[in-house]
mmCIF file of C-alpha atoms in Angstrom:
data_model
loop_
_atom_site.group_PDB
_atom_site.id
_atom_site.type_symbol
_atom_site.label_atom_id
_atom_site.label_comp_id
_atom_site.label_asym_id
_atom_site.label_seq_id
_atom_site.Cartn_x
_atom_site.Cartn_y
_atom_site.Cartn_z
ATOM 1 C CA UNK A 193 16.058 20.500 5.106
ATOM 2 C CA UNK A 194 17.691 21.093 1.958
ATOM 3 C CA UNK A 195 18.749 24.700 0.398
ATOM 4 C CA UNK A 196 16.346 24.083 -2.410
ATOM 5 C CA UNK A 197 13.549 23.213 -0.390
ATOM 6 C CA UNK A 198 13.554 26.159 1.470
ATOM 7 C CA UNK A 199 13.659 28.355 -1.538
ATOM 8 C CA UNK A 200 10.705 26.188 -3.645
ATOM 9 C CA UNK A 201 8.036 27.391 -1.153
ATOM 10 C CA UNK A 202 5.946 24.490 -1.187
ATOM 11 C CA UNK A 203 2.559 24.844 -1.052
ATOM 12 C CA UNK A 204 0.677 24.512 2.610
ATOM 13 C CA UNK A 205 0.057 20.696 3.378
ATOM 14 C CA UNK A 206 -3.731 19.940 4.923
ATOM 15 C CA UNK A 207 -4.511 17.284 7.344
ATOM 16 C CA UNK A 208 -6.116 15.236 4.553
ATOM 17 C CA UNK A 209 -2.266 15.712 2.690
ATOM 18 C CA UNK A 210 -0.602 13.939 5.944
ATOM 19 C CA UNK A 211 -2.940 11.249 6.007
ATOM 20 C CA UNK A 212 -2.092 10.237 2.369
ATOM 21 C CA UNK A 213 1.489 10.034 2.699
ATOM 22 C CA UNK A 214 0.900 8.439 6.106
ATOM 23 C CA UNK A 215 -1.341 6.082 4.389
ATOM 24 C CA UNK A 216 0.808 5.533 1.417
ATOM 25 C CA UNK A 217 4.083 5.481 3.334
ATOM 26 C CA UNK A 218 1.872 2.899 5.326
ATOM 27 C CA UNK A 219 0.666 0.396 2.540
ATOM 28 C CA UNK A 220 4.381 0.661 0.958
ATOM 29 C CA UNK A 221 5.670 -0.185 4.283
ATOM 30 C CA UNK A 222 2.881 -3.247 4.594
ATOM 31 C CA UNK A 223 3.819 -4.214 0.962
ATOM 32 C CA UNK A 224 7.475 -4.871 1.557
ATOM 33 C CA UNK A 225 7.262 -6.901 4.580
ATOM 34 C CA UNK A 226 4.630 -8.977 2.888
ATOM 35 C CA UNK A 227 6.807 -9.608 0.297
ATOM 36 C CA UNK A 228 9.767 -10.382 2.495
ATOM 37 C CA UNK A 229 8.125 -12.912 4.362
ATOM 38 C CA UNK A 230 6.866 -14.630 1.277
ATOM 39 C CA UNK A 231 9.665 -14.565 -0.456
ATOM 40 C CA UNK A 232 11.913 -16.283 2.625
ATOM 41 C CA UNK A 233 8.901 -18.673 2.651
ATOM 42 C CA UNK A 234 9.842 -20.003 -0.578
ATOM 43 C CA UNK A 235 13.948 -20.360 0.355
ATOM 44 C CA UNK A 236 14.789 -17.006 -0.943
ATOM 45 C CA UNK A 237 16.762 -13.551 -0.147
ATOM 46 C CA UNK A 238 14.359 -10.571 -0.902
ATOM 47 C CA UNK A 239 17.341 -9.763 -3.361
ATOM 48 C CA UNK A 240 17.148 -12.540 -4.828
ATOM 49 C CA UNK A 241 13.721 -12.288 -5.981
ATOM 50 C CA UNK A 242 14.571 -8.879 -7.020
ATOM 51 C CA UNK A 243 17.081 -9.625 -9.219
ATOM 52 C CA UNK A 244 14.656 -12.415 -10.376
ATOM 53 C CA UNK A 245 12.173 -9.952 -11.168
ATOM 54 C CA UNK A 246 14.667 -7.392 -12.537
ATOM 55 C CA UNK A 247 15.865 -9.833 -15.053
ATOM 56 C CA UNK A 248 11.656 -10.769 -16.504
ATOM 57 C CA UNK A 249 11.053 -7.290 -16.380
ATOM 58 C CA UNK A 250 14.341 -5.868 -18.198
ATOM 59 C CA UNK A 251 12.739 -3.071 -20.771
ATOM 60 C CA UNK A 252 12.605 -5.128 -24.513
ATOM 61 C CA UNK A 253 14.578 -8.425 -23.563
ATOM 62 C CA UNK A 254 14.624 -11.262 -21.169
ATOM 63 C CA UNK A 255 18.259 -10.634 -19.897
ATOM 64 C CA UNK A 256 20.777 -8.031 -18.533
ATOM 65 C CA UNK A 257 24.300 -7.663 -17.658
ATOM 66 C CA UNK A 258 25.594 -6.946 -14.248
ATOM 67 C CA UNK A 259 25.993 -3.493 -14.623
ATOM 68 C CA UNK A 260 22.615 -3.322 -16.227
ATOM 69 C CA UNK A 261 20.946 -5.235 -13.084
ATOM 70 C CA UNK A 262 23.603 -3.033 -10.739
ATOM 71 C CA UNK A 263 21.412 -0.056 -11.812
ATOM 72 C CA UNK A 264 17.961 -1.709 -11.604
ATOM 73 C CA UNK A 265 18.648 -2.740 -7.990
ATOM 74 C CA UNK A 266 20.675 0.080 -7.128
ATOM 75 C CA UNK A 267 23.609 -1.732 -5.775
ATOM 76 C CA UNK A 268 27.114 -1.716 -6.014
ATOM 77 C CA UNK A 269 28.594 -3.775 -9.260
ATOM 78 C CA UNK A 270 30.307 -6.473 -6.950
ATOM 79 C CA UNK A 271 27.302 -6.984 -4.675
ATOM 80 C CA UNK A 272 25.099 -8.132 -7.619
ATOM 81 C CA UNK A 273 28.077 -10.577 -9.072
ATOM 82 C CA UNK A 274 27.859 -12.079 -5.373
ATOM 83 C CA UNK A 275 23.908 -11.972 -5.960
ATOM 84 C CA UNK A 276 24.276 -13.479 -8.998
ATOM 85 C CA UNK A 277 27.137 -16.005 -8.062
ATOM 86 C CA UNK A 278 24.540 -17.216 -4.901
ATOM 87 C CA UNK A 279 21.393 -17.610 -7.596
ATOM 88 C CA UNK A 280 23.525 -19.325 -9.842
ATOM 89 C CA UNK A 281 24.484 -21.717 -7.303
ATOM 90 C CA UNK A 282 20.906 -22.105 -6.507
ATOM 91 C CA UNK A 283 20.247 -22.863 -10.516
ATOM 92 C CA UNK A 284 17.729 -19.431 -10.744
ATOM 93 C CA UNK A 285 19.995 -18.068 -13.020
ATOM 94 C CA UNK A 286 22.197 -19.062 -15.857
ATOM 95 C CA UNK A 287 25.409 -16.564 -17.148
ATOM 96 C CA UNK A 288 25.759 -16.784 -21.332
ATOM 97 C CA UNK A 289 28.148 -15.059 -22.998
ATOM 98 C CA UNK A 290 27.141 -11.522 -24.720
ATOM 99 C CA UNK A 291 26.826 -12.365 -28.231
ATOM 100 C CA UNK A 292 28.204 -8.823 -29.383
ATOM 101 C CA UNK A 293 31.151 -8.425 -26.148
ATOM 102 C CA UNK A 294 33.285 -10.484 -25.323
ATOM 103 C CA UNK A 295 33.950 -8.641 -22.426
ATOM 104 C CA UNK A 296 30.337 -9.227 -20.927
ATOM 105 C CA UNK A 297 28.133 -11.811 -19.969
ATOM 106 C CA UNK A 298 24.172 -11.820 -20.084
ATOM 107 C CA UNK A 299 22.040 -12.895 -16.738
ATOM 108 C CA UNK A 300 19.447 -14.671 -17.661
ATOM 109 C CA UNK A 301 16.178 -16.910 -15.666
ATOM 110 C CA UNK A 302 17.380 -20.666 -15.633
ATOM 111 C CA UNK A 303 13.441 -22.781 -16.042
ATOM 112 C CA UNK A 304 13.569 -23.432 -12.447
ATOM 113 C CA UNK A 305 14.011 -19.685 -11.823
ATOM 114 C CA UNK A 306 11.445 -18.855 -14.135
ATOM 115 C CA UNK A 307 9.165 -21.017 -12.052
ATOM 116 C CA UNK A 308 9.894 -19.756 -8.812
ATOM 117 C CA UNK A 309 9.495 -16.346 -10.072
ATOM 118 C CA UNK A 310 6.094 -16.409 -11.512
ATOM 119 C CA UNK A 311 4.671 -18.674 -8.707
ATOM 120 C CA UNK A 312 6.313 -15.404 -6.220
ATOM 121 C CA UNK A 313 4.806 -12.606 -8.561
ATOM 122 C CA UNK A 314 1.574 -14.059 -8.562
ATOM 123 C CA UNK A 315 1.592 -13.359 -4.823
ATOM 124 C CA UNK A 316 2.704 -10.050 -5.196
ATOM 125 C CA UNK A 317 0.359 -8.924 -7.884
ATOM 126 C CA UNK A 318 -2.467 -10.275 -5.663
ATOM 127 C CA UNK A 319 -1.056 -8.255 -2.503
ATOM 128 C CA UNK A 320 -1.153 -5.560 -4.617
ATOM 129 C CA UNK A 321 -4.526 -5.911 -5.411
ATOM 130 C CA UNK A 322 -5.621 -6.244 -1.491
ATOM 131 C CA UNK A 323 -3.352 -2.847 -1.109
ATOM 132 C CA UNK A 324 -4.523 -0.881 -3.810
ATOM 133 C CA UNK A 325 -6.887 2.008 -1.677
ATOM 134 C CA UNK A 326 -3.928 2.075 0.482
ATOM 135 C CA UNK A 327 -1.355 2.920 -2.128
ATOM 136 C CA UNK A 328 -3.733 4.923 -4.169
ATOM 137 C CA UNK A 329 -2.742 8.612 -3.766
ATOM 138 C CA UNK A 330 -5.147 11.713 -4.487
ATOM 139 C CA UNK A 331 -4.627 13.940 -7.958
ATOM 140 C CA UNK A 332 -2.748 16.768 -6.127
ATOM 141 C CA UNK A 333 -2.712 19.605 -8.024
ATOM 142 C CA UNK A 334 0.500 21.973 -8.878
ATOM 143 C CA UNK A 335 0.982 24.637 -7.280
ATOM 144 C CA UNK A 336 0.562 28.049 -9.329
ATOM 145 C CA UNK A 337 3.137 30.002 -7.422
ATOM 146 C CA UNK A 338 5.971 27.273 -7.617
ATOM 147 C CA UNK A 339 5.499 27.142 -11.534
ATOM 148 C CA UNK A 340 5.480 31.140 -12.086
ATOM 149 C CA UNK A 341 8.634 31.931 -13.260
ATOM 150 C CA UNK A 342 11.087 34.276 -10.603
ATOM 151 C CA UNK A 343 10.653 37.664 -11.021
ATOM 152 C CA UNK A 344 13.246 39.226 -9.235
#
């Protein structure tokens, strides 16, 4: 246990609190390996369709650089240029040069990674769906005595 979390004093937890982080930590659990096995269903790495959905769902654009997508996935820089050297070798993702930077290159969905990626999402947003009392936590409310400021 942490130094900080000793000195936050959390609030007591109840039964029913257990049981919703069981439940979530459950229906997260349940999620991934569904997704897993779909996704290897359909020829791919789980990180594969990550970075497919990473690049679709990039904040105001429909591209990234490596660094960009390093932070998204929360990998190392050189594992997602091997990521991206093994999509783009599987034609689910084309490299472009940066406009702007010479020095940098923009990911981007090839069509045929396009297609695989909404035909996989699809999936997932329907899982979702089936999970959603699972992954649905309560409105816990703050604790008054953690917000009060110290008055020692």
């Amino acid at each position: 246990m942490a130094a900080n979390d000793e000195q936050a004093g959390p609030a007591a937890l109840t039964k029913e609190d257990f049981e919703a982080l069981a439940r979530f930590r459950f229906g997260i659990r349940r999620y991934l390996r569904f997704s897993e096995e779909t996704v290897r269903s359909h020829g791919l790495a789980p990180q594969q369709y990550q970075l497919l959905l990473a690049l679709k769902g990039f904040p105001g654009r429909e591209w990234a650089t490596v660094r960009e997508l390093a932070d998204r996935l929360q990998l190392r820089h050189h594992s997602v240029v091997e990521l991206v050297n093994r999509a783009q070798g599987q034609g689910l993702v084309e490299r472009v040069p940066h406009p702007e930077d010479a020095r940098a290159v923009r990911v981007q969905l090839s069509p045929d990674g396009e297609r695989v990626l909404v035909r996989l999402s699809a999936l997932h947003r329907d899982e979702l769906r089936r999970l959603h009392s699972t992954l649905a936590l309560p409105e816990w409310q703050d604790d008054p005595a953690a917000s009060r400021p110290d008055s020692s």
